[in-house]
Tab-separated table of C-alpha atoms and ligand atoms in Angstrom:
chain	number	residue	atom	x	y	z
A	25	MET	CA	6.505	-10.513	-78.527
A	26	SER	CA	9.097	-11.558	-81.545
A	27	GLY	CA	11.008	-14.597	-79.705
A	28	ASN	CA	13.848	-16.913	-81.292
A	29	SER	CA	12.705	-20.306	-81.565
A	30	THR	CA	16.241	-22.349	-81.104
A	31	ILE	CA	17.274	-23.775	-77.546
A	32	ARG	CA	20.258	-21.335	-76.534
A	33	ASP	CA	23.040	-23.289	-74.385
A	34	VAL	CA	23.536	-20.898	-73.079
A	35	VAL	CA	22.313	-17.114	-72.253
A	36	ILE	CA	24.472	-14.453	-69.818
A	37	ILE	CA	22.309	-12.244	-68.444
A	38	GLY	CA	25.231	-8.582	-68.445
A	39	GLY	CA	27.841	-8.073	-70.867
A	40	GLY	CA	30.274	-5.970	-68.425
A	41	PRO	CA	33.353	-8.184	-67.609
A	42	ALA	CA	32.082	-11.786	-66.220
A	43	GLY	CA	29.738	-12.077	-68.441
A	44	LEU	CA	31.357	-11.096	-71.686
A	45	THR	CA	34.470	-14.273	-70.119
A	46	ALA	CA	31.736	-16.144	-69.588
A	47	ALA	CA	30.690	-15.857	-72.676
A	48	LEU	CA	34.250	-16.419	-73.921
A	49	TYR	CA	35.301	-19.622	-72.704
A	50	LEU	CA	31.536	-21.041	-73.858
A	51	LYS	CA	32.585	-19.972	-77.310
A	52	ARG	CA	35.580	-21.398	-77.570
A	53	LEU	CA	34.415	-24.386	-76.011
A	54	GLY	CA	31.821	-24.900	-79.017
A	55	LEU	CA	28.452	-23.599	-77.141
A	56	ASP	CA	26.453	-20.408	-78.511
A	57	PRO	CA	26.391	-18.667	-76.049
A	58	LEU	CA	24.458	-14.750	-75.777
A	59	VAL	CA	24.342	-12.028	-73.906
A	60	ILE	CA	22.708	-10.036	-72.832
A	61	GLU	CA	23.624	-6.221	-71.379
A	62	ARG	CA	20.861	-3.396	-70.965
A	63	SER	CA	23.546	-0.953	-71.436
A	64	LEU	CA	26.710	-0.960	-72.908
A	65	PRO	CA	28.603	-4.177	-72.840
A	66	GLY	CA	31.576	-3.945	-70.680
A	67	GLY	CA	29.683	-2.781	-67.778
A	68	LYS	CA	31.006	-0.945	-64.518
A	69	LEU	CA	34.705	-1.295	-66.577
A	70	ASN	CA	33.310	1.758	-68.928
A	71	GLU	CA	33.789	4.086	-66.567
A	72	VAL	CA	37.033	3.126	-64.764
A	73	PRO	CA	39.355	5.841	-65.188
A	74	ILE	CA	42.186	3.944	-64.979
A	75	ILE	CA	42.920	0.041	-64.410
A	76	GLU	CA	46.613	-0.606	-63.493
A	77	ASN	CA	45.852	-4.177	-61.696
A	78	TYR	CA	44.906	-6.271	-64.418
A	79	PRO	CA	47.884	-8.863	-64.565
A	80	GLY	CA	50.190	-8.415	-67.991
A	81	VAL	CA	47.990	-5.632	-69.376
A	82	GLU	CA	49.679	-1.636	-69.313
A	83	PRO	CA	47.830	1.003	-66.745
A	84	VAL	CA	44.371	1.412	-69.419
A	85	LYS	CA	41.309	2.948	-69.989
A	86	GLY	CA	38.797	1.439	-69.053
A	87	LEU	CA	36.898	2.044	-71.632
A	88	GLU	CA	39.571	1.311	-73.945
A	89	LEU	CA	39.967	-2.513	-71.645
A	90	ALA	CA	36.763	-2.639	-72.191
A	91	SER	CA	36.428	-2.258	-75.607
A	92	ARG	CA	38.928	-5.133	-75.728
A	93	PHE	CA	36.988	-7.907	-74.517
A	94	LEU	CA	34.532	-6.397	-76.738
A	95	LYS	CA	36.006	-7.256	-80.240
A	96	GLN	CA	37.638	-10.514	-78.103
A	97	VAL	CA	34.338	-12.303	-78.026
A	98	GLN	CA	32.591	-10.457	-81.263
A	99	ASP	CA	35.278	-11.225	-83.516
A	100	LEU	CA	34.844	-15.007	-81.952
A	101	GLY	CA	31.201	-14.429	-83.655
A	102	VAL	CA	29.170	-14.634	-79.411
A	103	GLU	CA	25.353	-12.912	-80.201
A	104	ILE	CA	25.410	-9.784	-77.707
A	105	TRP	CA	22.264	-8.160	-78.014
A	106	TYR	CA	22.643	-4.238	-77.117
A	107	PRO	CA	20.941	-2.236	-75.460
A	108	GLU	CA	18.624	-4.623	-73.793
A	109	GLU	CA	16.961	-5.462	-70.256
A	110	VAL	CA	16.428	-8.838	-68.946
A	111	VAL	CA	13.189	-8.362	-66.789
A	112	ASP	CA	11.867	-11.761	-66.779
A	113	VAL	CA	12.715	-14.529	-66.068
A	114	SER	CA	11.017	-18.434	-66.197
A	115	ASN	CA	10.959	-21.968	-66.507
A	116	VAL	CA	8.638	-22.922	-68.568
A	117	GLY	CA	8.932	-27.204	-69.016
A	118	GLY	CA	12.942	-27.682	-68.338
A	119	PHE	CA	14.249	-24.400	-69.582
A	120	TRP	CA	14.825	-20.971	-68.868
A	121	CYS	CA	12.931	-18.128	-70.551
A	122	VAL	CA	14.015	-15.249	-70.503
A	123	LYS	CA	12.194	-11.873	-71.622
A	124	THR	CA	13.961	-8.994	-72.619
A	125	SER	CA	12.460	-4.601	-71.988
A	126	GLY	CA	12.135	-5.098	-76.420
A	127	GLY	CA	9.913	-7.979	-76.063
A	128	LYS	CA	12.725	-10.241	-77.138
A	129	CYS	CA	11.714	-13.779	-75.388
A	130	VAL	CA	14.470	-16.700	-75.288
A	131	LEU	CA	14.873	-20.354	-74.064
A	132	ALA	CA	17.866	-21.761	-72.664
A	133	TYR	CA	19.433	-25.143	-71.242
A	134	ALA	CA	21.257	-23.249	-68.345
A	135	LEU	CA	22.057	-19.176	-67.571
A	136	ILE	CA	24.396	-17.161	-66.338
A	137	ILE	CA	24.009	-13.963	-64.119
A	138	ALA	CA	25.865	-11.433	-64.393
A	139	THR	CA	24.729	-8.042	-62.962
A	140	GLY	CA	26.560	-6.925	-61.507
A	141	ALA	CA	26.272	-4.535	-58.135
A	142	GLU	CA	25.556	-0.449	-57.706
A	143	ARG	CA	26.773	1.724	-55.400
A	144	VAL	CA	25.147	5.061	-54.700
A	145	ARG	CA	26.184	7.583	-56.042
A	146	GLY	CA	26.589	11.123	-56.670
A	147	THR	CA	25.043	12.425	-53.324
A	148	ILE	CA	27.868	14.469	-52.996
A	149	ARG	CA	28.469	17.872	-55.166
A	150	GLY	CA	31.290	17.696	-56.677
A	151	GLU	CA	31.873	13.809	-56.988
A	152	PHE	CA	30.887	13.364	-60.246
A	153	GLU	CA	33.595	16.480	-61.846
A	154	PHE	CA	36.183	15.221	-59.654
A	155	LEU	CA	35.550	11.265	-60.427
A	156	GLY	CA	39.190	10.462	-61.501
A	157	ARG	CA	41.123	12.989	-60.599
A	158	GLY	CA	40.951	12.553	-57.057
A	159	ILE	CA	37.529	10.773	-55.880
A	160	SER	CA	37.327	7.203	-56.520
A	161	TYR	CA	35.285	4.136	-55.635
A	162	CYS	CA	38.116	1.225	-54.730
A	163	ALA	CA	40.381	1.803	-52.288
A	164	VAL	CA	42.438	-1.469	-53.234
A	165	CYS	CA	41.914	-0.137	-56.387
A	166	ASP	CA	43.261	3.782	-56.791
A	167	GLY	CA	44.856	2.923	-52.761
A	168	PRO	CA	48.747	2.999	-54.217
A	169	LEU	CA	48.539	5.916	-56.100
A	170	TYR	CA	48.368	7.881	-52.849
A	171	ARG	CA	51.842	6.580	-50.571
A	172	GLY	CA	51.480	9.442	-48.301
A	173	LYS	CA	49.067	12.109	-48.914
A	174	VAL	CA	46.886	12.751	-47.058
A	175	VAL	CA	43.292	10.816	-47.538
A	176	ALA	CA	38.948	10.756	-47.096
A	177	VAL	CA	37.096	7.524	-45.968
A	178	VAL	CA	33.436	8.889	-46.969
A	179	GLY	CA	30.573	6.052	-46.046
A	180	CYS	CA	29.192	4.008	-43.694
A	181	GLY	CA	29.391	0.372	-41.716
A	182	GLU	CA	32.435	-2.176	-42.310
A	183	LYS	CA	33.269	-1.441	-45.669
A	184	ALA	CA	34.318	2.754	-44.578
A	185	ILE	CA	35.895	0.929	-42.247
A	186	LYS	CA	37.415	-1.481	-43.538
A	187	GLU	CA	39.482	0.706	-46.819
A	188	ALA	CA	39.619	3.785	-44.227
A	189	GLN	CA	42.160	0.959	-42.002
A	190	TYR	CA	43.674	-0.486	-45.666
A	191	LEU	CA	44.364	2.978	-47.018
A	192	THR	CA	45.768	3.494	-42.933
A	193	THR	CA	48.186	1.746	-44.333
A	194	ILE	CA	49.429	3.863	-47.570
A	195	ALA	CA	48.020	7.853	-47.069
A	196	SER	CA	49.290	9.703	-43.742
A	197	LYS	CA	46.616	10.675	-42.759
A	198	VAL	CA	43.008	9.096	-43.107
A	199	TYR	CA	40.084	10.883	-41.933
A	200	LEU	CA	37.112	8.791	-42.194
A	201	VAL	CA	33.839	10.393	-42.048
A	202	LEU	CA	31.263	7.832	-41.206
A	203	GLU	CA	27.513	9.195	-42.097
A	204	LYS	CA	25.957	7.325	-39.082
A	205	VAL	CA	27.535	5.753	-35.959
A	206	ASP	CA	24.979	2.313	-35.033
A	207	GLU	CA	25.981	-0.209	-32.747
A	208	VAL	CA	27.903	-2.308	-35.175
A	209	THR	CA	30.233	0.050	-35.849
A	210	GLU	CA	30.947	1.341	-32.395
A	211	ALA	CA	31.458	-2.588	-32.139
A	212	TYR	CA	33.885	-2.097	-35.317
A	213	LEU	CA	35.933	1.581	-34.800
A	214	ARG	CA	36.166	-0.721	-30.647
A	215	ARG	CA	38.114	-3.979	-32.523
A	216	LEU	CA	40.336	-1.496	-35.019
A	217	GLY	CA	41.316	0.237	-31.821
A	218	HIS	CA	43.425	2.896	-32.129
A	219	VAL	CA	44.981	4.467	-34.951
A	220	PRO	CA	48.071	7.342	-35.078
A	221	ASN	CA	47.129	8.230	-38.636
A	222	LEU	CA	43.394	7.447	-38.484
A	223	GLU	CA	40.576	10.367	-37.099
A	224	VAL	CA	36.576	9.473	-37.627
A	225	ILE	CA	34.515	12.348	-37.380
A	226	GLU	CA	31.058	11.925	-37.369
A	227	GLY	CA	29.501	13.742	-39.793
A	228	ARG	CA	28.788	14.338	-43.829
A	229	VAL	CA	30.893	15.601	-47.022
A	230	GLU	CA	28.432	18.458	-47.998
A	231	GLU	CA	31.058	18.713	-50.306
A	232	VAL	CA	34.794	18.502	-52.905
A	233	ARG	CA	36.303	21.080	-53.731
A	234	GLY	CA	39.282	21.745	-56.293
A	235	ARG	CA	40.741	23.806	-59.077
A	236	ASP	CA	42.175	20.278	-61.782
A	237	ARG	CA	41.856	17.670	-58.702
A	238	VAL	CA	40.860	17.579	-55.337
A	239	GLU	CA	42.037	19.445	-53.319
A	240	LYS	CA	39.586	19.320	-50.182
A	241	ILE	CA	36.386	18.587	-48.307
A	242	VAL	CA	33.801	20.166	-46.606
A	243	VAL	CA	32.776	18.760	-43.882
A	244	ARG	CA	29.107	18.698	-41.547
A	245	PRO	CA	30.151	17.065	-38.324
A	246	ILE	CA	26.850	15.954	-36.020
A	247	ASP	CA	27.409	18.925	-34.092
A	248	GLY	CA	26.387	21.159	-37.067
A	249	SER	CA	29.449	22.832	-37.335
A	250	ILE	CA	31.390	22.969	-40.436
A	251	LYS	CA	34.803	22.585	-41.406
A	252	GLU	CA	37.153	22.356	-44.091
A	253	ILE	CA	39.990	19.802	-44.899
A	254	ASP	CA	42.421	19.504	-47.075
A	255	VAL	CA	42.897	15.590	-48.684
A	256	SER	CA	44.824	14.884	-52.006
A	257	GLY	CA	41.990	11.743	-52.580
A	258	VAL	CA	38.031	10.952	-51.590
A	259	PHE	CA	37.007	7.392	-51.097
A	260	ILE	CA	33.828	6.994	-51.512
A	261	ALA	CA	32.562	3.738	-49.657
A	262	ARG	CA	29.029	3.312	-50.105
A	263	ALA	CA	27.981	-0.557	-50.227
A	264	GLU	CA	26.888	-2.428	-53.018
A	265	VAL	CA	23.445	-3.538	-53.770
A	266	PRO	CA	22.824	-5.884	-55.824
A	267	ASN	CA	21.008	-6.498	-59.167
A	268	THR	CA	19.453	-9.709	-58.001
A	269	ALA	CA	15.989	-7.626	-58.243
A	270	ILE	CA	14.553	-9.717	-60.611
A	271	PHE	CA	15.805	-14.069	-59.962
A	272	ARG	CA	14.526	-13.363	-56.814
A	273	LYS	CA	11.413	-14.989	-57.837
A	274	ILE	CA	12.735	-17.910	-59.174
A	275	GLY	CA	14.313	-19.110	-56.023
A	276	ILE	CA	17.434	-17.969	-56.221
A	277	ASN	CA	18.620	-18.187	-52.801
A	278	VAL	CA	21.435	-14.529	-51.336
A	279	ASP	CA	23.123	-12.948	-48.371
A	280	ASP	CA	21.829	-10.949	-45.958
A	281	ARG	CA	22.958	-8.183	-47.880
A	282	GLY	CA	21.167	-9.843	-51.108
A	283	PHE	CA	24.450	-11.054	-53.441
A	284	ILE	CA	23.586	-14.301	-54.981
A	285	ILE	CA	24.898	-17.618	-52.995
A	286	VAL	CA	27.179	-19.635	-55.040
A	287	ASP	CA	29.897	-22.997	-54.320
A	288	ARG	CA	33.429	-23.042	-55.525
A	289	SER	CA	31.935	-23.973	-58.361
A	290	GLN	CA	29.399	-20.411	-59.476
A	291	ARG	CA	26.240	-23.094	-59.098
A	292	THR	CA	24.285	-21.521	-57.560
A	293	ASN	CA	21.129	-23.366	-55.936
A	294	ILE	CA	19.125	-23.504	-58.601
A	295	GLU	CA	19.691	-26.494	-61.079
A	296	GLY	CA	21.259	-25.163	-64.583
A	297	VAL	CA	21.826	-21.538	-63.108
A	298	PHE	CA	25.495	-20.271	-62.475
A	299	ALA	CA	26.673	-16.224	-61.151
A	300	ALA	CA	29.465	-14.940	-61.334
A	301	GLY	CA	31.494	-11.492	-60.236
A	302	ASP	CA	29.877	-8.400	-58.404
A	303	VAL	CA	26.649	-9.587	-57.802
A	304	THR	CA	28.211	-12.448	-55.822
A	305	GLY	CA	29.343	-10.128	-52.878
A	306	ARG	CA	33.036	-10.478	-54.187
A	307	GLY	CA	35.981	-9.237	-54.554
A	308	PHE	CA	34.538	-5.738	-56.796
A	309	GLN	CA	37.178	-6.297	-58.801
A	310	VAL	CA	37.269	-6.912	-62.584
A	311	VAL	CA	39.717	-9.885	-61.917
A	312	VAL	CA	38.451	-12.453	-60.001
A	313	ALA	CA	34.627	-10.780	-61.890
A	314	CYS	CA	36.790	-12.547	-65.397
A	315	GLY	CA	37.320	-15.352	-63.144
A	316	ASP	CA	34.074	-16.565	-62.527
A	317	GLY	CA	33.115	-16.300	-65.424
A	318	ALA	CA	36.029	-18.367	-66.830
A	319	VAL	CA	34.245	-20.739	-63.822
A	320	ALA	CA	31.032	-20.539	-64.441
A	321	ALA	CA	31.550	-21.045	-67.801
A	322	LEU	CA	33.014	-23.808	-68.139
A	323	SER	CA	30.376	-25.263	-65.111
A	324	ALA	CA	27.374	-24.176	-67.590
A	325	TYR	CA	29.681	-26.362	-69.736
A	326	ARG	CA	29.131	-29.761	-68.193
A	327	TYR	CA	25.767	-28.999	-67.825
A	328	VAL	CA	24.372	-28.077	-71.498
A	329	ILE	CA	25.919	-30.830	-72.696
A	330	ALA	CA	25.021	-33.169	-70.430
A	331	ARG	CA	21.467	-31.903	-70.182
A	332	ARG	CA	21.753	-32.118	-74.818
A	333	ARG	CA	23.033	-35.753	-74.081
A	334	GLU	CA	19.864	-38.680	-74.503
A	335	VAL	CA	18.805	-41.001	-71.502
A	336	VAL	CA	19.350	-45.045	-73.342
A	337	ARG	CA	17.866	-47.844	-72.423
A	338	ARG	CA	19.771	-51.396	-72.702
A	339	ASP	CA	20.258	-54.668	-70.399
A	340	ASN	CA	18.798	-53.067	-67.185
A	341	VAL	CA	20.336	-50.322	-67.218
A	342	PHE	CA	19.781	-46.000	-67.996
A	343	GLU	CA	22.884	-44.585	-69.481
A	344	LEU	CA	23.743	-41.376	-70.052
A	345	ARG	CA	26.886	-40.875	-71.486
A	346	VAL	CA	29.277	-37.728	-71.860
A	347	ASN	CA	32.387	-37.716	-72.877
A	348	ASP	CA	34.115	-40.799	-71.602
A	349	LYS	CA	32.202	-40.951	-68.101
A	350	VAL	CA	28.663	-42.683	-67.749
A	351	ALA	CA	26.317	-41.600	-65.036
A	352	TYR	CA	23.880	-45.143	-64.297
A	353	LEU	CA	20.545	-46.420	-63.179
A	354	ARG	CA	20.894	-49.994	-62.940
A	355	TYR	CA	17.563	-51.810	-62.387
A	356	ARG	CA	15.264	-55.664	-62.794
A	357	VAL	CA	11.557	-55.456	-63.752
A	358	GLU	CA	10.003	-58.155	-61.123
A	359	GLY	CA	6.312	-59.304	-62.167
A	360	ARG	CA	4.451	-55.926	-62.816
A	361	LYS	CA	7.405	-53.812	-60.655
A	362	LEU	CA	10.183	-52.070	-62.266
A	363	ILE	CA	13.265	-51.710	-59.226
A	364	ILE	CA	15.120	-49.132	-59.181
A	365	GLU	CA	18.551	-50.637	-57.747
A	366	SER	CA	20.948	-48.149	-57.980
A	367	VAL	CA	22.284	-44.653	-59.204
A	368	TYR	CA	25.859	-43.557	-60.116
A	369	VAL	CA	26.565	-40.615	-61.207
A	370	PRO	CA	30.496	-39.550	-62.213
A	371	GLU	CA	32.118	-37.433	-59.204
A	372	GLU	CA	32.179	-34.313	-62.055
A	373	PHE	CA	28.930	-34.529	-63.401
A	374	ARG	CA	27.298	-34.761	-59.518
A	375	GLY	CA	25.113	-31.254	-59.180
A	376	LEU	CA	23.953	-30.933	-63.132
A	377	GLY	CA	20.539	-32.689	-62.160
A	378	ILE	CA	21.482	-36.438	-64.604
A	379	GLY	CA	21.014	-38.351	-61.958
A	380	LYS	CA	16.944	-37.270	-61.723
A	381	ARG	CA	16.553	-37.753	-65.067
A	382	LEU	CA	18.297	-41.500	-65.703
A	383	VAL	CA	15.654	-41.860	-62.335
A	384	LEU	CA	12.426	-39.371	-63.569
A	385	GLU	CA	13.456	-41.596	-67.382
A	386	ALA	CA	13.344	-45.183	-65.739
A	387	ALA	CA	9.495	-43.860	-63.969
A	388	LYS	CA	8.558	-42.858	-67.164
A	389	TYR	CA	9.887	-45.992	-68.705
A	390	ALA	CA	8.002	-47.748	-66.011
A	391	LEU	CA	4.473	-46.195	-66.133
A	392	SER	CA	4.678	-46.150	-70.363
A	393	THR	CA	4.618	-50.104	-69.658
A	394	GLY	CA	2.526	-49.817	-67.329
A	395	LEU	CA	4.129	-50.761	-64.651
A	396	SER	CA	4.794	-49.829	-60.997
A	397	ILE	CA	8.370	-48.199	-58.970
A	398	GLN	CA	9.674	-49.415	-55.536
A	399	CYS	CA	13.270	-47.941	-54.963
A	400	GLU	CA	15.514	-49.521	-54.155
A	401	CYS	CA	18.057	-46.623	-53.619
A	402	ASP	CA	17.724	-43.657	-51.223
A	403	TYR	CA	17.929	-41.507	-54.136
A	404	ALA	CA	16.227	-42.426	-56.162
A	405	LYS	CA	13.430	-43.069	-53.977
A	406	TYR	CA	13.659	-39.276	-52.489
A	407	ILE	CA	12.820	-37.570	-56.128
A	408	VAL	CA	10.563	-40.236	-57.682
A	409	GLU	CA	8.152	-38.796	-54.534
A	410	LYS	CA	9.340	-35.749	-54.752
A	411	TYR	CA	8.646	-34.907	-58.644
A	412	LEU	CA	6.029	-37.953	-58.974
A	413	ARG	CA	4.596	-37.461	-55.970
A	414	VAL	CA	4.369	-41.572	-55.694
A	415	SER	CA	5.112	-43.947	-52.951
A	416	SER	CA	7.981	-45.578	-54.474
A	417	ASP	CA	8.356	-48.561	-51.341
B	509	FAD	C1	34.312	4.225	-60.218
B	509	FAD	C2	35.296	2.387	-59.982
B	509	FAD	C3	36.779	1.727	-60.351
B	509	FAD	C4	37.019	0.904	-60.262
B	509	FAD	N1	38.256	0.254	-60.172
B	509	FAD	C5	38.836	-0.961	-61.019
B	509	FAD	C6	39.889	-0.371	-60.721
B	509	FAD	O1	40.952	0.046	-60.699
B	509	FAD	N2	40.345	-2.317	-60.823
B	509	FAD	C7	39.830	-3.473	-60.842
B	509	FAD	O2	40.161	-4.447	-60.431
B	509	FAD	N3	38.407	-3.383	-60.333
B	509	FAD	C8	37.922	-1.616	-60.333
B	509	FAD	N4	36.327	-1.440	-59.725
B	509	FAD	C9	34.956	-2.206	-60.086
B	509	FAD	C10	35.641	-3.383	-61.675
B	509	FAD	O3	35.441	-2.068	-62.105
B	509	FAD	C11	34.317	-4.666	-61.444
B	509	FAD	O4	34.554	-5.396	-60.448
B	509	FAD	C12	33.923	-5.161	-62.706
B	509	FAD	O5	32.623	-4.143	-63.531
B	509	FAD	C13	32.609	-5.792	-61.790
B	509	FAD	O6	32.349	-7.071	-63.304
B	509	FAD	P1	31.185	-7.750	-63.273
B	509	FAD	O7	30.435	-8.446	-64.530
B	509	FAD	O8	30.683	-8.401	-62.340
B	509	FAD	O9	29.990	-6.172	-63.024
B	509	FAD	P2	29.299	-5.100	-64.299
B	509	FAD	O10	31.090	-4.065	-64.486
B	509	FAD	O11	28.711	-4.518	-62.620
B	509	FAD	O12	28.669	-5.365	-65.370
B	509	FAD	C14	27.851	-6.162	-64.865
B	509	FAD	C15	26.389	-5.779	-66.028
B	509	FAD	O13	25.324	-6.301	-66.454
B	509	FAD	C16	24.206	-4.987	-66.652
B	509	FAD	N5	23.348	-5.551	-65.744
B	509	FAD	C17	22.656	-5.402	-64.903
B	509	FAD	N6	20.905	-6.077	-64.491
B	509	FAD	C18	20.797	-6.718	-65.919
B	509	FAD	C19	19.666	-6.404	-67.009
B	509	FAD	N7	18.502	-7.195	-66.342
B	509	FAD	N8	19.672	-6.796	-68.301
B	509	FAD	C20	21.061	-6.956	-69.153
B	509	FAD	N9	21.882	-6.401	-68.273
B	509	FAD	C21	22.035	-5.565	-66.951
B	509	FAD	C22	24.212	-3.979	-66.313
B	509	FAD	O14	24.418	-3.076	-66.772
B	509	FAD	C23	25.965	-3.753	-66.527
B	509	FAD	O15	27.011	-4.120	-67.954
B	509	FAD	C24	36.312	-0.480	-60.420
B	509	FAD	C25	34.415	0.178	-60.057
B	509	FAD	C26	33.909	1.204	-60.234
B	509	FAD	C27	33.006	2.142	-59.958
């Protein structure tokens, strides 16, 4: 297995809008990110026929915008491995070890997961043929193109109902073809109530037909009959499936749909692991993915800078300086005991594992000098008992 022996600051898994934006921010902050992308940098943006809702940019082909994103980070010198799939992630001695399908292996202080999500596709005849010519996977993105026209929404569950509801405010008529109607779906429909320009059909769309663009759908309702309905657009609204399988093993928290749970700083439940974009299950828009990527980069930056700094011991204090801020642990020695009195971490550096490092550093010092440890502060006591499995009373 070939490898890169140096430790990378941040490995970004996935080179879509979220991953490339994170790389842009990290590089400009002076770190050395590595992006690993299994397919084409730009991610799903490469599939967007025309993007009209990216602020400040005239309507542009997704492929064109994706190549601009790529050029921008490459011009800055960001390293991107592609096509190269990440197949395994593990924690080795406090560093993240990332392995790829090509047999490469890299260690990093931090990870940003930006692997996006996939939608089940291609189940309707004509779906790919008319993609971008009447077939859409995104009502928010393409709905405004169908003002005053007749459209269909195909899918299941809350997602399809919400997209149809949104489109009723734009289109003259919306056919909602629900592939499965269970109790939950029925409850959603009841809550929606009567919408004059919405017609719900339980069944399947078998085919999309047209000449240059979508003109009609062939529907098979559950009674087995066949219906042809004239429509200008078809919105396919199936659930997104996040690309998170390889991260389950490291214990990442996901919601009931499998999307990675993050806080406002894009932190996951695992120290040093951040997530951004569609893989977190919100937005499903380029601009949201980019915003997430920027926030994840800023959080990862603070984490890496703090990790790289040495803990220094002086005058009954262990301290770690980050820029002009100081995190510290106060202690005293009484007889053969090192007593931890307090631990302080500045607000902006909380949740980055700095407090833990200070306590473990103090413990290491105590053990190396033959002292036992006692904690007067609950946090230090918790860390000592959890990580060193010794009593600190
Ligand atoms: C047809 C279509 C039209 C759309 N129209 C619009 C629109 O008009 N406006 C808008 O704002 N949004 C639109 N979107 C949504 C938008 O494209 C996504 O929200 C956006 O691309 C999400 O960015 P991301 O970086 O989170 O994920 P993605 O773009 O999905 O990128 C994730 C990347 O991670 C890679 N990856 C996954 N697993 C691994 C792995 N194990 N190892 C390495 N790499 C991996 C994937 O190959 C992919 O390149 C559209 C989407 C589609 C499909």
